[in-house]
Each structure stands twice: as C-alpha cells, then as structure tokens.
Short mmCIF file of the C-alpha atoms (twelve columns), coordinates in Angstrom:
data_MODEL
# 
_entry.id   MODEL 
# 
loop_
_atom_site.group_PDB 
_atom_site.id 
_atom_site.type_symbol 
_atom_site.label_atom_id 
_atom_site.label_alt_id 
_atom_site.label_comp_id 
_atom_site.label_asym_id 
_atom_site.label_seq_id 
_atom_site.Cartn_x 
_atom_site.Cartn_y 
_atom_site.Cartn_z 
_atom_site.pdbx_PDB_model_num 
ATOM 1   C CA . MET A 1   -88.360  -26.367 -10.365 1 
ATOM 2   C CA . VAL A 2   -91.980  -25.420 -9.788  1 
ATOM 3   C CA . ASP A 3   -94.347  -24.147 -12.460 1 
ATOM 4   C CA . ALA A 4   -98.000  -24.307 -13.464 1 
ATOM 5   C CA . VAL A 5   -99.340  -25.995 -16.601 1 
ATOM 6   C CA . THR A 6   -102.804 -26.552 -18.014 1 
ATOM 7   C CA . ILE A 7   -103.999 -29.374 -20.287 1 
ATOM 8   C CA . PRO A 8   -106.345 -27.668 -22.774 1 
ATOM 9   C CA . ALA A 9   -109.701 -29.397 -23.230 1 
ATOM 10  C CA . ARG A 10  -108.906 -29.950 -26.906 1 
ATOM 11  C CA . PHE A 11  -106.211 -32.484 -25.991 1 
ATOM 12  C CA . ASN A 12  -108.458 -35.078 -24.387 1 
ATOM 13  C CA . GLY A 13  -108.200 -38.845 -24.531 1 
ATOM 14  C CA . PRO A 14  -111.135 -40.449 -22.722 1 
ATOM 15  C CA . PRO A 15  -113.980 -37.948 -22.273 1 
ATOM 16  C CA . GLY A 16  -113.139 -35.365 -19.630 1 
ATOM 17  C CA . SER A 17  -109.473 -36.239 -19.185 1 
ATOM 18  C CA . GLY A 18  -106.208 -35.524 -20.964 1 
ATOM 19  C CA . ASN A 19  -104.744 -37.755 -23.641 1 
ATOM 20  C CA . GLY A 20  -102.205 -39.902 -21.841 1 
ATOM 21  C CA . GLY A 21  -99.405  -39.448 -24.352 1 
ATOM 22  C CA . TYR A 22  -99.840  -35.682 -24.435 1 
ATOM 23  C CA . VAL A 23  -99.747  -35.506 -20.633 1 
ATOM 24  C CA . CYS A 24  -96.659  -37.719 -20.552 1 
ATOM 25  C CA . GLY A 25  -95.084  -35.265 -22.983 1 
ATOM 26  C CA . VAL A 26  -95.887  -32.375 -20.644 1 
ATOM 27  C CA . VAL A 27  -93.940  -34.140 -17.890 1 
ATOM 28  C CA . ALA A 28  -91.149  -35.370 -20.181 1 
ATOM 29  C CA . GLU A 29  -90.360  -31.967 -21.662 1 
ATOM 30  C CA . THR A 30  -88.757  -30.956 -18.363 1 
ATOM 31  C CA . ILE A 31  -86.697  -34.173 -18.206 1 
ATOM 32  C CA . GLY A 32  -85.033  -34.495 -21.601 1 
ATOM 33  C CA . ALA A 33  -85.088  -36.500 -24.819 1 
ATOM 34  C CA . SER A 34  -85.612  -39.809 -22.992 1 
ATOM 35  C CA . ALA A 35  -88.098  -40.269 -20.159 1 
ATOM 36  C CA . SER A 36  -90.541  -42.658 -18.544 1 
ATOM 37  C CA . VAL A 37  -93.805  -41.244 -17.184 1 
ATOM 38  C CA . ARG A 38  -96.356  -43.046 -14.998 1 
ATOM 39  C CA . LEU A 39  -99.947  -41.840 -14.894 1 
ATOM 40  C CA . SER A 40  -101.613 -42.185 -11.496 1 
ATOM 41  C CA . ALA A 41  -104.991 -40.507 -12.077 1 
ATOM 42  C CA . PRO A 42  -107.061 -39.176 -14.998 1 
ATOM 43  C CA . PRO A 43  -105.474 -35.830 -15.971 1 
ATOM 44  C CA . PRO A 44  -108.064 -33.043 -15.566 1 
ATOM 45  C CA . LEU A 45  -108.613 -30.537 -18.359 1 
ATOM 46  C CA . ASP A 46  -108.563 -26.734 -18.337 1 
ATOM 47  C CA . VAL A 47  -107.425 -26.469 -14.712 1 
ATOM 48  C CA . PRO A 48  -104.020 -25.377 -13.354 1 
ATOM 49  C CA . LEU A 49  -101.687 -28.255 -12.496 1 
ATOM 50  C CA . LEU A 50  -98.458  -27.934 -10.539 1 
ATOM 51  C CA . ARG A 51  -95.293  -29.374 -12.099 1 
ATOM 52  C CA . THR A 52  -92.420  -29.926 -9.678  1 
ATOM 53  C CA . ARG A 53  -89.020  -31.626 -9.605  1 
ATOM 54  C CA . ASP A 54  -87.702  -33.267 -6.429  1 
ATOM 55  C CA . GLY A 55  -84.103  -33.704 -5.312  1 
ATOM 56  C CA . ASP A 56  -83.792  -37.023 -7.163  1 
ATOM 57  C CA . GLY A 57  -84.797  -35.435 -10.470 1 
ATOM 58  C CA . VAL A 58  -88.287  -36.947 -10.507 1 
ATOM 59  C CA . VAL A 59  -90.859  -34.617 -12.070 1 
ATOM 60  C CA . HIS A 60  -94.363  -34.673 -10.585 1 
ATOM 61  C CA . LEU A 61  -97.621  -33.337 -12.004 1 
ATOM 62  C CA . LEU A 62  -100.104 -32.481 -9.261  1 
ATOM 63  C CA . HIS A 63  -103.730 -31.389 -9.068  1 
ATOM 64  C CA . GLY A 64  -103.906 -29.997 -5.568  1 
ATOM 65  C CA . GLU A 65  -102.716 -32.852 -3.377  1 
ATOM 66  C CA . GLU A 66  -103.509 -35.520 -5.982  1 
ATOM 67  C CA . MET A 67  -100.647 -37.033 -7.957  1 
ATOM 68  C CA . ILE A 68  -101.498 -37.079 -11.665 1 
ATOM 69  C CA . ALA A 69  -98.181  -38.271 -13.106 1 
ATOM 70  C CA . ALA A 70  -94.516  -38.732 -12.291 1 
ATOM 71  C CA . GLY A 71  -91.554  -39.081 -14.630 1 
ATOM 72  C CA . SER A 72  -87.811  -39.605 -14.667 1 
ATOM 73  C CA . VAL A 73  -84.965  -40.323 -17.066 1 
ATOM 74  C CA . ALA A 74  -85.292  -43.707 -18.814 1 
ATOM 75  C CA . GLN A 75  -85.118  -45.264 -22.265 1 
ATOM 76  C CA . PRO A 76  -87.442  -47.753 -23.974 1 
ATOM 77  C CA . ALA A 77  -86.015  -51.265 -24.293 1 
ATOM 78  C CA . ALA A 78  -88.394  -52.529 -26.984 1 
ATOM 79  C CA . ILE A 79  -86.888  -53.881 -30.203 1 
ATOM 80  C CA . ALA A 80  -88.826  -52.488 -33.166 1 
ATOM 81  C CA . PRO A 81  -89.746  -54.481 -36.258 1 
ATOM 82  C CA . ASP A 82  -88.832  -53.162 -39.681 1 
ATOM 83  C CA . ALA A 83  -90.919  -50.099 -40.498 1 
ATOM 84  C CA . PRO A 84  -93.153  -50.264 -43.570 1 
ATOM 85  C CA . THR A 85  -92.818  -47.767 -46.381 1 
ATOM 86  C CA . VAL A 86  -95.053  -44.711 -46.640 1 
ATOM 87  C CA . ARG A 87  -97.106  -46.518 -49.303 1 
ATOM 88  C CA . GLU A 88  -97.487  -49.659 -47.155 1 
ATOM 89  C CA . ALA A 89  -98.470  -47.561 -44.123 1 
ATOM 90  C CA . THR A 90  -101.028 -45.644 -46.178 1 
ATOM 91  C CA . ILE A 91  -102.639 -48.907 -47.285 1 
ATOM 92  C CA . ALA A 92  -102.612 -50.215 -43.706 1 
ATOM 93  C CA . ALA A 93  -104.370 -47.118 -42.373 1 
ATOM 94  C CA . ALA A 94  -107.243 -47.683 -44.786 1 
ATOM 95  C CA . ALA A 95  -108.148 -50.769 -42.727 1 
ATOM 96  C CA . TYR A 96  -108.221 -48.916 -39.378 1 
ATOM 97  C CA . ALA A 97  -110.998 -50.587 -37.396 1 
ATOM 98  C CA . GLY A 98  -111.625 -47.545 -35.208 1 
ATOM 99  C CA . LEU A 99  -113.019 -45.460 -38.076 1 
ATOM 100 C CA . ASP A 100 -116.412 -46.797 -36.998 1 
ATOM 101 C CA . PRO A 101 -117.209 -44.781 -33.834 1 
ATOM 102 C CA . GLN A 102 -119.244 -47.714 -32.527 1 
ATOM 103 C CA . ARG A 103 -116.092 -49.859 -32.478 1 
ATOM 104 C CA . HIS A 104 -113.784 -47.227 -30.998 1 
ATOM 105 C CA . PRO A 105 -113.317 -47.134 -27.195 1 
ATOM 106 C CA . PHE A 106 -112.896 -43.338 -27.154 1 
ATOM 107 C CA . PRO A 107 -114.124 -41.910 -30.501 1 
ATOM 108 C CA . THR A 108 -113.493 -38.291 -29.449 1 
ATOM 109 C CA . CYS A 109 -109.816 -38.869 -28.535 1 
ATOM 110 C CA . PHE A 110 -107.649 -36.026 -29.845 1 
ATOM 111 C CA . VAL A 111 -105.099 -38.463 -31.256 1 
ATOM 112 C CA . CYS A 112 -107.045 -41.348 -32.782 1 
ATOM 113 C CA . GLY A 113 -110.733 -40.467 -32.530 1 
ATOM 114 C CA . PRO A 114 -112.671 -40.678 -35.820 1 
ATOM 115 C CA . LEU A 115 -115.012 -37.933 -34.590 1 
ATOM 116 C CA . ARG A 116 -112.142 -35.468 -34.054 1 
ATOM 117 C CA . HIS A 117 -111.521 -33.694 -37.334 1 
ATOM 118 C CA . ASP A 118 -109.357 -31.201 -35.410 1 
ATOM 119 C CA . GLY A 119 -107.207 -33.999 -33.954 1 
ATOM 120 C CA . LEU A 120 -104.039 -35.769 -35.036 1 
ATOM 121 C CA . ARG A 121 -106.015 -38.319 -37.085 1 
ATOM 122 C CA . ILE A 122 -103.659 -41.191 -36.200 1 
ATOM 123 C CA . PHE A 123 -105.332 -44.282 -37.684 1 
ATOM 124 C CA . PRO A 124 -103.024 -47.348 -37.529 1 
ATOM 125 C CA . GLY A 125 -104.138 -50.439 -39.427 1 
ATOM 126 C CA . PRO A 126 -102.691 -53.944 -39.906 1 
ATOM 127 C CA . VAL A 127 -99.640  -54.477 -42.100 1 
ATOM 128 C CA . ASN A 128 -99.578  -57.740 -44.063 1 
ATOM 129 C CA . GLY A 129 -101.223 -59.719 -41.271 1 
ATOM 130 C CA . HIS A 130 -98.039  -59.924 -39.159 1 
ATOM 131 C CA . GLY A 131 -99.407  -58.342 -35.979 1 
ATOM 132 C CA . VAL A 132 -97.902  -54.975 -36.842 1 
ATOM 133 C CA . LEU A 133 -99.929  -51.782 -37.228 1 
ATOM 134 C CA . ALA A 134 -98.945  -48.710 -39.206 1 
ATOM 135 C CA . CYS A 135 -100.146 -45.392 -40.568 1 
ATOM 136 C CA . VAL A 136 -98.772  -42.188 -42.036 1 
ATOM 137 C CA . TRP A 137 -98.706  -39.021 -39.964 1 
ATOM 138 C CA . GLN A 138 -98.201  -35.616 -41.551 1 
ATOM 139 C CA . PRO A 139 -98.071  -33.121 -38.664 1 
ATOM 140 C CA . ALA A 140 -99.990  -29.895 -39.256 1 
ATOM 141 C CA . ASP A 141 -98.314  -26.504 -39.096 1 
ATOM 142 C CA . ASP A 142 -100.248 -25.500 -35.980 1 
ATOM 143 C CA . LEU A 143 -98.438  -28.207 -33.989 1 
ATOM 144 C CA . ALA A 144 -95.065  -26.544 -34.533 1 
ATOM 145 C CA . THR A 145 -93.055  -23.619 -33.243 1 
ATOM 146 C CA . SER A 146 -90.118  -22.294 -35.270 1 
ATOM 147 C CA . GLY A 147 -90.460  -25.188 -37.714 1 
ATOM 148 C CA . VAL A 148 -90.359  -27.988 -35.122 1 
ATOM 149 C CA . VAL A 149 -93.356  -29.985 -33.882 1 
ATOM 150 C CA . ASP A 150 -93.880  -29.623 -30.125 1 
ATOM 151 C CA . PRO A 151 -92.580  -32.859 -28.511 1 
ATOM 152 C CA . ARG A 152 -95.856  -33.152 -26.587 1 
ATOM 153 C CA . PHE A 153 -97.555  -34.041 -29.873 1 
ATOM 154 C CA . VAL A 154 -94.872  -36.588 -30.735 1 
ATOM 155 C CA . TRP A 155 -95.526  -38.353 -27.432 1 
ATOM 156 C CA . ALA A 156 -99.257  -38.177 -28.159 1 
ATOM 157 C CA . ALA A 157 -98.851  -39.576 -31.669 1 
ATOM 158 C CA . LEU A 158 -96.965  -42.624 -30.338 1 
ATOM 159 C CA . ASP A 159 -99.361  -43.225 -27.443 1 
ATOM 160 C CA . CYS A 160 -102.546 -44.562 -29.038 1 
ATOM 161 C CA . PRO A 161 -100.833 -46.844 -31.592 1 
ATOM 162 C CA . THR A 162 -99.083  -48.738 -28.767 1 
ATOM 163 C CA . GLY A 163 -102.504 -49.310 -27.227 1 
ATOM 164 C CA . PHE A 164 -104.199 -50.528 -30.394 1 
ATOM 165 C CA . ALA A 165 -101.316 -52.943 -30.925 1 
ATOM 166 C CA . CYS A 166 -101.749 -54.659 -27.547 1 
ATOM 167 C CA . MET A 167 -105.187 -54.007 -26.027 1 
ATOM 168 C CA . PRO A 168 -107.837 -56.756 -26.208 1 
ATOM 169 C CA . PRO A 169 -110.487 -56.072 -28.874 1 
ATOM 170 C CA . GLY A 170 -113.612 -54.451 -27.449 1 
ATOM 171 C CA . SER A 171 -111.975 -53.603 -24.115 1 
ATOM 172 C CA . ARG A 172 -111.707 -50.234 -22.401 1 
ATOM 173 C CA . THR A 173 -107.979 -49.988 -21.799 1 
ATOM 174 C CA . VAL A 174 -106.060 -46.929 -20.606 1 
ATOM 175 C CA . LEU A 175 -102.429 -45.848 -20.578 1 
ATOM 176 C CA . ALA A 176 -100.545 -46.453 -17.326 1 
ATOM 177 C CA . THR A 177 -96.866  -45.843 -18.181 1 
ATOM 178 C CA . MET A 178 -95.102  -44.576 -21.289 1 
ATOM 179 C CA . THR A 179 -91.374  -44.526 -21.959 1 
ATOM 180 C CA . ALA A 180 -89.977  -42.770 -25.023 1 
ATOM 181 C CA . THR A 181 -86.866  -41.423 -26.672 1 
ATOM 182 C CA . LEU A 182 -87.068  -38.593 -29.187 1 
ATOM 183 C CA . HIS A 183 -84.075  -39.101 -31.474 1 
ATOM 184 C CA . ALA A 184 -84.603  -36.119 -33.792 1 
ATOM 185 C CA . ASP A 185 -86.911  -33.175 -34.419 1 
ATOM 186 C CA . VAL A 186 -90.231  -33.718 -36.178 1 
ATOM 187 C CA . GLU A 187 -91.094  -31.197 -38.875 1 
ATOM 188 C CA . PRO A 188 -94.609  -30.160 -39.931 1 
ATOM 189 C CA . GLY A 189 -95.845  -30.984 -43.424 1 
ATOM 190 C CA . ARG A 190 -93.580  -34.026 -43.863 1 
ATOM 191 C CA . ASP A 191 -94.708  -37.653 -44.073 1 
ATOM 192 C CA . TYR A 192 -93.772  -39.886 -41.150 1 
ATOM 193 C CA . VAL A 193 -94.599  -43.545 -40.607 1 
ATOM 194 C CA . ILE A 194 -95.850  -44.753 -37.226 1 
ATOM 195 C CA . THR A 195 -95.308  -48.480 -36.676 1 
ATOM 196 C CA . ALA A 196 -96.753  -50.228 -33.612 1 
ATOM 197 C CA . TRP A 197 -96.589  -53.779 -32.297 1 
ATOM 198 C CA . ARG A 198 -97.635  -55.921 -29.328 1 
ATOM 199 C CA . ILE A 199 -94.923  -56.812 -26.821 1 
ATOM 200 C CA . ALA A 200 -96.736  -58.942 -24.217 1 
ATOM 201 C CA . SER A 201 -99.924  -59.317 -22.140 1 
ATOM 202 C CA . GLU A 202 -100.543 -60.677 -18.648 1 
ATOM 203 C CA . GLY A 203 -104.019 -60.477 -17.155 1 
ATOM 204 C CA . ARG A 204 -105.230 -56.888 -17.452 1 
ATOM 205 C CA . LYS A 205 -101.729 -55.593 -18.229 1 
ATOM 206 C CA . HIS A 206 -100.691 -55.139 -21.857 1 
ATOM 207 C CA . ARG A 207 -97.470  -53.816 -23.366 1 
ATOM 208 C CA . GLY A 208 -96.996  -52.324 -26.798 1 
ATOM 209 C CA . GLY A 209 -94.305  -50.481 -28.696 1 
ATOM 210 C CA . ALA A 210 -94.226  -47.841 -31.404 1 
ATOM 211 C CA . VAL A 211 -91.613  -46.193 -33.570 1 
ATOM 212 C CA . LEU A 212 -91.756  -43.048 -35.690 1 
ATOM 213 C CA . THR A 213 -89.671  -43.046 -38.871 1 
ATOM 214 C CA . ASP A 214 -89.268  -40.517 -41.634 1 
ATOM 215 C CA . ALA A 215 -90.039  -41.181 -45.298 1 
ATOM 216 C CA . ASP A 216 -86.516  -42.570 -45.773 1 
ATOM 217 C CA . GLY A 217 -86.874  -45.038 -42.902 1 
ATOM 218 C CA . ARG A 218 -84.727  -43.142 -40.395 1 
ATOM 219 C CA . ARG A 219 -85.874  -43.481 -36.799 1 
ATOM 220 C CA . VAL A 220 -87.146  -40.261 -35.251 1 
ATOM 221 C CA . ALA A 221 -88.750  -41.497 -31.996 1 
ATOM 222 C CA . THR A 222 -89.274  -44.774 -30.125 1 
ATOM 223 C CA . ALA A 223 -91.759  -45.632 -27.390 1 
ATOM 224 C CA . GLU A 224 -93.104  -48.480 -25.320 1 
ATOM 225 C CA . ALA A 225 -96.148  -48.393 -23.073 1 
ATOM 226 C CA . LEU A 226 -97.993  -50.294 -20.388 1 
ATOM 227 C CA . TRP A 227 -101.785 -50.327 -20.715 1 
ATOM 228 C CA . ILE A 228 -104.352 -51.498 -18.154 1 
ATOM 229 C CA . SER A 229 -107.779 -52.889 -19.075 1 
ATOM 230 C CA . LEU A 230 -110.528 -51.457 -16.890 1 
ATOM 231 C CA . ARG A 231 -112.695 -53.874 -14.920 1 
ATOM 232 C CA . GLY A 232 -116.337 -54.300 -15.888 1 
# 
C-alpha cells in the first residue's frame, strides 16, 4: 500500500504541526479498529505525506525521507475508571483550567484550544477531586460521512484529555505514542462522555488513559498515550 495524504492546517495541535491524535488516526485508519501509533517528528501541515505499509504490516507516514509516524496492530491495556454521567461531565468541564489562554500550553489546538471556535472544543475538567477528568463531546455534523464521525476525529478527541490527565501543570508536553481501540461508530449530534485519568509518570515520560462512552454509559472507544515533557 502506498498513497498520499495531507494534514489540513485546520487540524493543528502545537502551532505549525498536526494534532497528534488526528495524525495517529490518519495512520490507524489503514490498520483497523485497534492500533498503536508512534510519532517521530512534528507532522507538517498542508503538504503531501506518503503513507506506506511494509511487509510486516507496519504503516509509515513519511515527509520525504523523514519518518513522521509509524503504526501497527495493538490494543490499549489501561483499565478505565467508572465513567461519569453526562450531567457530571458537564459540571466537570465548567472547571476546565485551559479556558484561560494564558494557562493553556497550545491555546490554538484544534481539539482543546480555547481560541479555536471551529475546533472540537474538548474541555475536560476534574470530577469530584478523584484525579479523573471528564467532559461532554457532541460531534458536529461536518465531522461525519454517511452518519458516522470520521475515526480520525475520535482519535483526536481522545488525545488531548489523556495529556491533561497526566502532564505536569505548566509544562509543554507533547504526544509520543497513542494506542486506541474503536469499539463502535460515533454519531454526530449525540452526547458522549470523555473520561481521562493519569496512569503513571517517570521523569519526562507521562502516561494517561481516556475512554469515550455514550449517554447510557456504553464504551465506544478506549485509548492510552505516552506523553513527553519538552526540555527547557
């Protein structure tokens, strides 16, 4: 398999590069419902990237000779806490610290940036002081084709919450690896709850998990991620 893909500038994370979860979704969509994707370099925007699969089934995303990401079949091992209700998640989101652009590491991020009114507006806040974050996500119609939200946006929606759950406050921390399973389709216009939690930290490495559930508490997607705090 060889094809060309482009990460539109709209889907940025840090300024000038693609949102990590969205880019992982671009790789994962050629692998299947469960995949693990490692990011090796900041994904460039609005330029052609080459997507290839080798003989071992590993999918690579390349910018010229530079490796941007690589993915293969895998499943997250994280054990999720009980998901809050839609009402509890709505209350939690009201306490989202990143709504102040001065406190947000990347305030123009397509997924969680408070300055992006055309973004996903994923704003996870603390639930009952137990180290769990949550928010409600109602996917917009323009994220869907034939009544189903593009899986790239599901990966993106789970990305940033895992980071907020585990990254040190005030740090600049970026996604390194994301592993996810999409259990069911996501439909636009419905309420979903995103729940995120810290798994572990060691030095500059931090691990977090996230789960997407529907309004009845049924699991729709699960993810875990490794984040790296930048030096300086």
